[in-house]
Backbone as CSV, one residue per row, in Angstrom:
resi,resn,N_x,N_y,N_z,CA_x,CA_y,CA_z,C_x,C_y,C_z
1,UNK,-7.907,33.547,23.241,-7.587,32.344,22.049,-8.350,31.552,21.090
2,UNK,-7.316,31.516,20.398,-8.402,30.473,19.724,-8.018,28.959,19.176
3,UNK,-8.472,28.617,18.833,-9.363,27.051,19.462,-8.862,26.606,17.921
4,UNK,-8.233,25.358,17.854,-7.688,24.618,16.449,-8.440,23.259,16.582
5,UNK,-8.764,23.272,15.179,-10.042,21.360,14.776,-8.574,20.822,14.867
6,UNK,-8.798,19.535,15.688,-7.543,18.185,15.306,-8.745,17.711,14.950
7,UNK,-8.088,16.819,13.457,-8.537,15.826,13.195,-7.823,14.794,13.055
8,UNK,-8.699,13.741,13.496,-8.459,12.255,13.516,-8.716,11.092,12.868
9,UNK,-7.569,10.313,12.396,-7.610,9.043,10.868,-7.256,7.978,10.999
10,UNK,-8.239,7.419,11.523,-7.255,5.433,11.498,-6.974,5.185,10.787
11,UNK,-5.452,4.717,11.093,-4.069,4.573,10.442,-3.516,3.303,10.815
12,UNK,-3.104,2.675,11.859,-2.431,1.127,11.739,-1.658,1.398,11.590
13,UNK,-0.161,1.698,11.595,0.760,2.049,10.473,1.855,2.540,12.027
14,UNK,3.058,1.757,11.715,3.529,2.095,13.036,4.241,3.326,13.125
15,UNK,4.850,4.092,14.066,5.687,5.199,14.651,6.646,6.099,13.564
16,UNK,7.775,4.983,12.902,7.901,5.357,12.144,7.998,5.943,10.918
17,UNK,6.729,5.822,10.324,5.797,6.303,9.097,5.783,6.980,9.347
18,UNK,5.489,7.982,10.092,5.147,9.431,10.376,6.156,10.594,10.938
19,UNK,7.048,9.669,11.447,8.058,10.344,12.431,9.039,10.559,11.446
20,UNK,9.312,9.274,11.299,10.845,9.011,9.977,11.495,7.702,10.810
21,UNK,12.195,6.980,10.523,13.586,6.108,11.808,13.923,7.006,12.481
22,UNK,14.335,8.195,12.697,15.260,8.192,13.696,14.395,8.767,14.822
23,UNK,13.168,8.571,15.197,12.463,8.799,15.862,12.454,7.678,16.727
24,UNK,12.459,6.237,16.236,13.009,4.944,16.881,13.138,5.104,18.421
25,UNK,13.864,6.063,18.523,14.982,5.870,19.670,14.122,6.324,21.048
26,UNK,12.515,7.038,20.967,12.211,7.867,21.768,11.167,6.591,21.850
27,UNK,10.280,5.969,20.654,9.867,5.021,21.118,9.905,3.904,21.772
28,UNK,10.596,3.270,22.673,11.460,2.176,23.217,10.930,2.544,24.861
29,UNK,9.781,1.928,24.433,8.846,1.539,25.920,9.204,0.324,26.647
30,UNK,9.227,0.210,28.198,8.647,-1.145,28.830,7.992,-2.557,27.899
31,UNK,8.308,-3.098,27.045,7.769,-4.350,27.051,6.680,-3.970,25.883
32,UNK,7.440,-2.962,25.216,6.716,-2.873,23.691,7.822,-3.067,22.830
33,UNK,7.544,-2.752,21.491,8.356,-2.639,20.264,9.217,-1.652,20.508
34,UNK,10.024,-1.064,19.293,10.356,-0.521,19.640,9.964,0.752,18.357
35,UNK,9.503,-0.182,17.419,8.632,1.138,17.056,7.118,1.032,16.418
36,UNK,6.049,1.209,17.904,4.961,0.631,18.241,3.325,1.259,16.852
37,UNK,2.691,0.564,16.970,1.399,1.016,15.875,0.534,1.742,16.016
38,UNK,0.808,3.039,15.366,0.088,4.612,15.657,-1.632,3.710,15.316
39,UNK,-2.750,3.486,16.071,-3.876,3.232,15.841,-4.666,4.432,15.351
40,UNK,-4.805,5.118,15.394,-5.098,6.716,14.950,-4.268,8.028,14.546
41,UNK,-4.871,8.718,14.004,-3.318,9.320,13.788,-3.978,11.081,14.180
42,UNK,-3.394,11.770,14.973,-4.473,13.113,15.094,-3.310,14.569,14.513
43,UNK,-4.441,14.921,13.946,-3.497,16.135,12.936,-4.179,17.274,13.207
44,UNK,-3.423,18.422,12.729,-2.930,19.465,13.766,-2.760,20.864,11.804
45,UNK,-3.667,21.375,11.542,-2.898,22.044,10.372,-2.839,23.274,10.935
46,UNK,-2.138,24.271,10.955,-2.504,25.647,11.761,-0.723,26.261,10.774
47,UNK,-1.781,27.548,10.005,-0.863,28.388,9.769,0.233,27.681,8.065
48,UNK,-0.857,26.647,7.378,-0.620,26.183,6.717,0.403,25.336,6.749
49,UNK,0.545,24.611,8.188,1.732,23.723,8.879,0.854,23.080,8.986
50,UNK,1.710,21.325,8.610,0.737,20.444,9.874,1.695,19.397,10.595
51,UNK,0.614,19.929,11.957,1.956,18.696,12.490,0.787,17.756,13.464
52,UNK,1.594,16.849,13.376,1.007,15.492,13.924,1.456,15.198,15.025
53,UNK,0.278,13.957,16.346,0.717,14.142,17.656,1.148,13.247,17.842
54,UNK,2.705,13.232,18.458,3.324,11.944,18.910,3.096,11.370,19.859
55,UNK,2.425,10.430,19.959,1.967,9.187,21.177,3.365,9.532,22.413
56,UNK,4.235,9.464,22.236,5.388,9.200,23.032,5.943,10.216,23.758
57,UNK,6.236,11.130,22.715,6.540,12.837,23.273,5.235,13.798,23.828
58,UNK,4.026,13.068,23.956,2.785,13.919,23.968,2.782,15.207,23.805
59,UNK,2.747,15.216,22.471,2.647,17.375,21.727,3.245,16.826,20.358
60,UNK,2.479,17.666,19.685,2.209,17.651,18.175,3.999,18.237,17.713
61,UNK,3.739,17.418,17.143,5.370,17.374,15.958,5.295,17.934,14.746
62,UNK,6.172,18.967,14.281,5.931,19.456,12.650,6.927,18.175,11.949
63,UNK,6.387,17.877,10.889,6.968,16.342,10.223,7.139,16.697,8.983
64,UNK,8.461,18.185,9.102,8.058,18.534,7.536,10.435,17.739,7.597
65,UNK,10.847,16.760,8.515,12.003,16.708,8.070,11.917,15.220,7.650
66,UNK,10.895,14.639,7.468,10.673,13.011,7.337,10.998,12.759,5.639
67,UNK,12.291,11.511,5.930,12.524,11.339,4.463,11.887,9.504,3.807
68,UNK,11.992,9.328,2.969,11.436,7.783,2.950,12.626,6.804,2.533
69,UNK,12.570,5.986,3.979,14.151,5.186,3.809,14.430,4.360,2.572
70,UNK,13.378,4.296,2.099,13.612,3.007,0.668,14.181,4.006,-0.346
71,UNK,14.070,5.068,-0.054,14.587,5.850,-1.305,16.032,6.363,-1.378
72,UNK,17.063,5.226,-1.219,18.638,5.531,-0.916,19.136,5.873,-2.599
73,UNK,18.965,5.398,-3.850,19.732,6.372,-4.855,18.182,6.457,-6.410
74,UNK,18.527,7.040,-6.862,17.830,7.586,-8.114,16.833,6.654,-8.505
75,UNK,17.557,5.218,-8.506,16.526,4.791,-9.561,15.529,3.885,-8.502
76,UNK,15.674,3.786,-7.577,14.567,4.105,-6.266,13.353,4.943,-6.517
77,UNK,13.881,6.400,-6.196,13.452,7.743,-6.428,12.238,7.647,-7.495
78,UNK,12.804,7.185,-8.819,12.004,7.649,-10.092,10.995,6.532,-9.792
79,UNK,11.782,5.313,-9.967,10.066,4.237,-9.288,8.927,5.082,-8.589
80,UNK,8.844,5.834,-8.352,7.959,6.424,-7.092,7.709,5.528,-6.335
81,UNK,6.228,5.534,-5.868,5.781,4.661,-5.014,4.202,4.641,-6.040
82,UNK,3.319,3.161,-4.606,2.414,2.930,-5.195,0.994,3.713,-4.849
83,UNK,0.183,3.033,-5.170,-1.525,3.808,-5.256,-1.904,3.653,-3.254
84,UNK,-1.256,2.428,-3.053,-2.004,2.184,-1.206,-0.751,3.354,-0.624
85,UNK,0.839,3.235,-0.709,1.390,4.128,-0.152,1.009,5.673,-0.520
86,UNK,0.786,5.875,-1.702,0.213,7.623,-2.062,-0.880,7.775,-1.302
87,UNK,-1.829,6.800,-0.775,-3.089,7.241,0.113,-2.588,7.608,1.685
88,UNK,-1.137,6.087,1.700,-1.102,6.936,3.130,-0.430,8.096,3.753
89,UNK,0.725,8.230,2.726,1.529,9.717,2.400,0.135,10.330,2.838
90,UNK,-0.751,10.815,1.627,-1.993,11.699,1.921,-2.202,11.729,3.343
91,UNK,-2.504,10.483,3.719,-3.129,10.974,5.597,-2.182,11.884,6.268
92,UNK,-0.971,11.549,6.187,-0.176,11.788,6.937,0.274,13.665,6.887
93,UNK,0.497,13.794,5.297,1.513,14.906,4.574,-0.096,15.785,4.490
94,UNK,-1.071,15.456,3.732,-1.760,15.821,2.735,-1.819,16.219,1.772
95,UNK,-2.992,16.684,0.857,-2.208,16.529,-1.391,-0.909,17.169,-1.690
96,UNK,-0.071,17.306,-2.166,0.964,18.487,-2.754,0.310,18.733,-3.410
97,UNK,0.008,20.291,-2.753,-1.174,21.349,-3.434,-0.880,23.132,-2.635
98,UNK,-0.649,23.403,-3.321,-0.853,24.788,-3.138,-2.389,24.994,-2.516
99,UNK,-2.837,25.344,-1.000,-4.066,25.607,-0.979,-4.264,26.725,0.365
100,UNK,-4.273,28.254,-0.560,-4.146,29.752,-0.103,-5.609,29.644,0.052
101,UNK,-5.989,30.457,1.347,-7.216,30.386,1.632,-7.560,31.750,1.321
102,UNK,-8.277,32.584,-0.219,-8.168,33.503,-0.276,-9.647,34.810,0.292
103,UNK,-9.107,36.137,0.069,-10.324,36.760,0.612,-11.770,37.090,-0.193
104,UNK,-12.499,37.076,0.651,-13.734,37.174,-0.790,-13.830,38.539,-1.275
105,UNK,-15.069,38.968,-2.349,-14.940,40.468,-3.384,-15.158,41.441,-2.011
106,UNK,-16.004,41.201,-0.896,-16.569,42.120,-0.156,-15.483,42.056,0.817
107,UNK,-14.392,41.416,0.998,-13.824,41.686,2.211,-12.808,42.690,1.888
108,UNK,-12.710,42.243,0.645,-11.407,43.308,-0.628,-11.912,44.603,0.157
109,UNK,-12.970,44.516,-0.654,-12.871,46.275,-0.656,-13.776,46.638,0.787
110,UNK,-14.325,46.167,1.888,-13.898,46.457,2.892,-12.282,46.706,3.328
111,UNK,-11.681,46.280,3.461,-9.758,46.033,3.464,-9.484,47.289,2.913
112,UNK,-10.336,47.905,1.804,-9.301,48.542,0.771,-9.893,49.929,1.219
113,UNK,-11.290,50.326,1.534,-11.767,51.720,2.162,-10.991,51.579,3.214
114,UNK,-11.012,51.056,4.184,-10.455,51.082,5.263,-8.425,51.380,5.356
115,UNK,-8.256,51.330,4.189,-6.429,51.573,4.713,-7.106,53.097,3.155
116,UNK,-7.876,53.706,2.806,-7.850,55.030,2.317,-8.152,55.940,3.045
117,UNK,-9.331,55.455,4.517,-10.213,55.914,5.409,-8.888,56.630,6.442
118,UNK,-7.531,55.584,6.989,-6.585,55.963,7.438,-5.661,56.149,7.037
């Protein structure tokens, strides 16, 4: 069994900013807003995929289908986002980069010797 690290960060924004506007119907609770505030954001990175904890569904959800609701045409997309929104998006989705974990040279040599002996 492998134990994964779960990262918890202060967030303080509404649920739909993480899971999209289509997730609002899951958030209908007794006497609460239909888009509750997430006080903290729990994130799990597993095999280069990022999962966020959905408090209403009570499970980690892959948020790869999220769309910015304000980007309705090319003009608004080209306008981009401001610095504060960029920081919030980096909290949710991580930095926009490919970070592949490479093997060390000794590990590569050991792997190569193992394949030669088999």
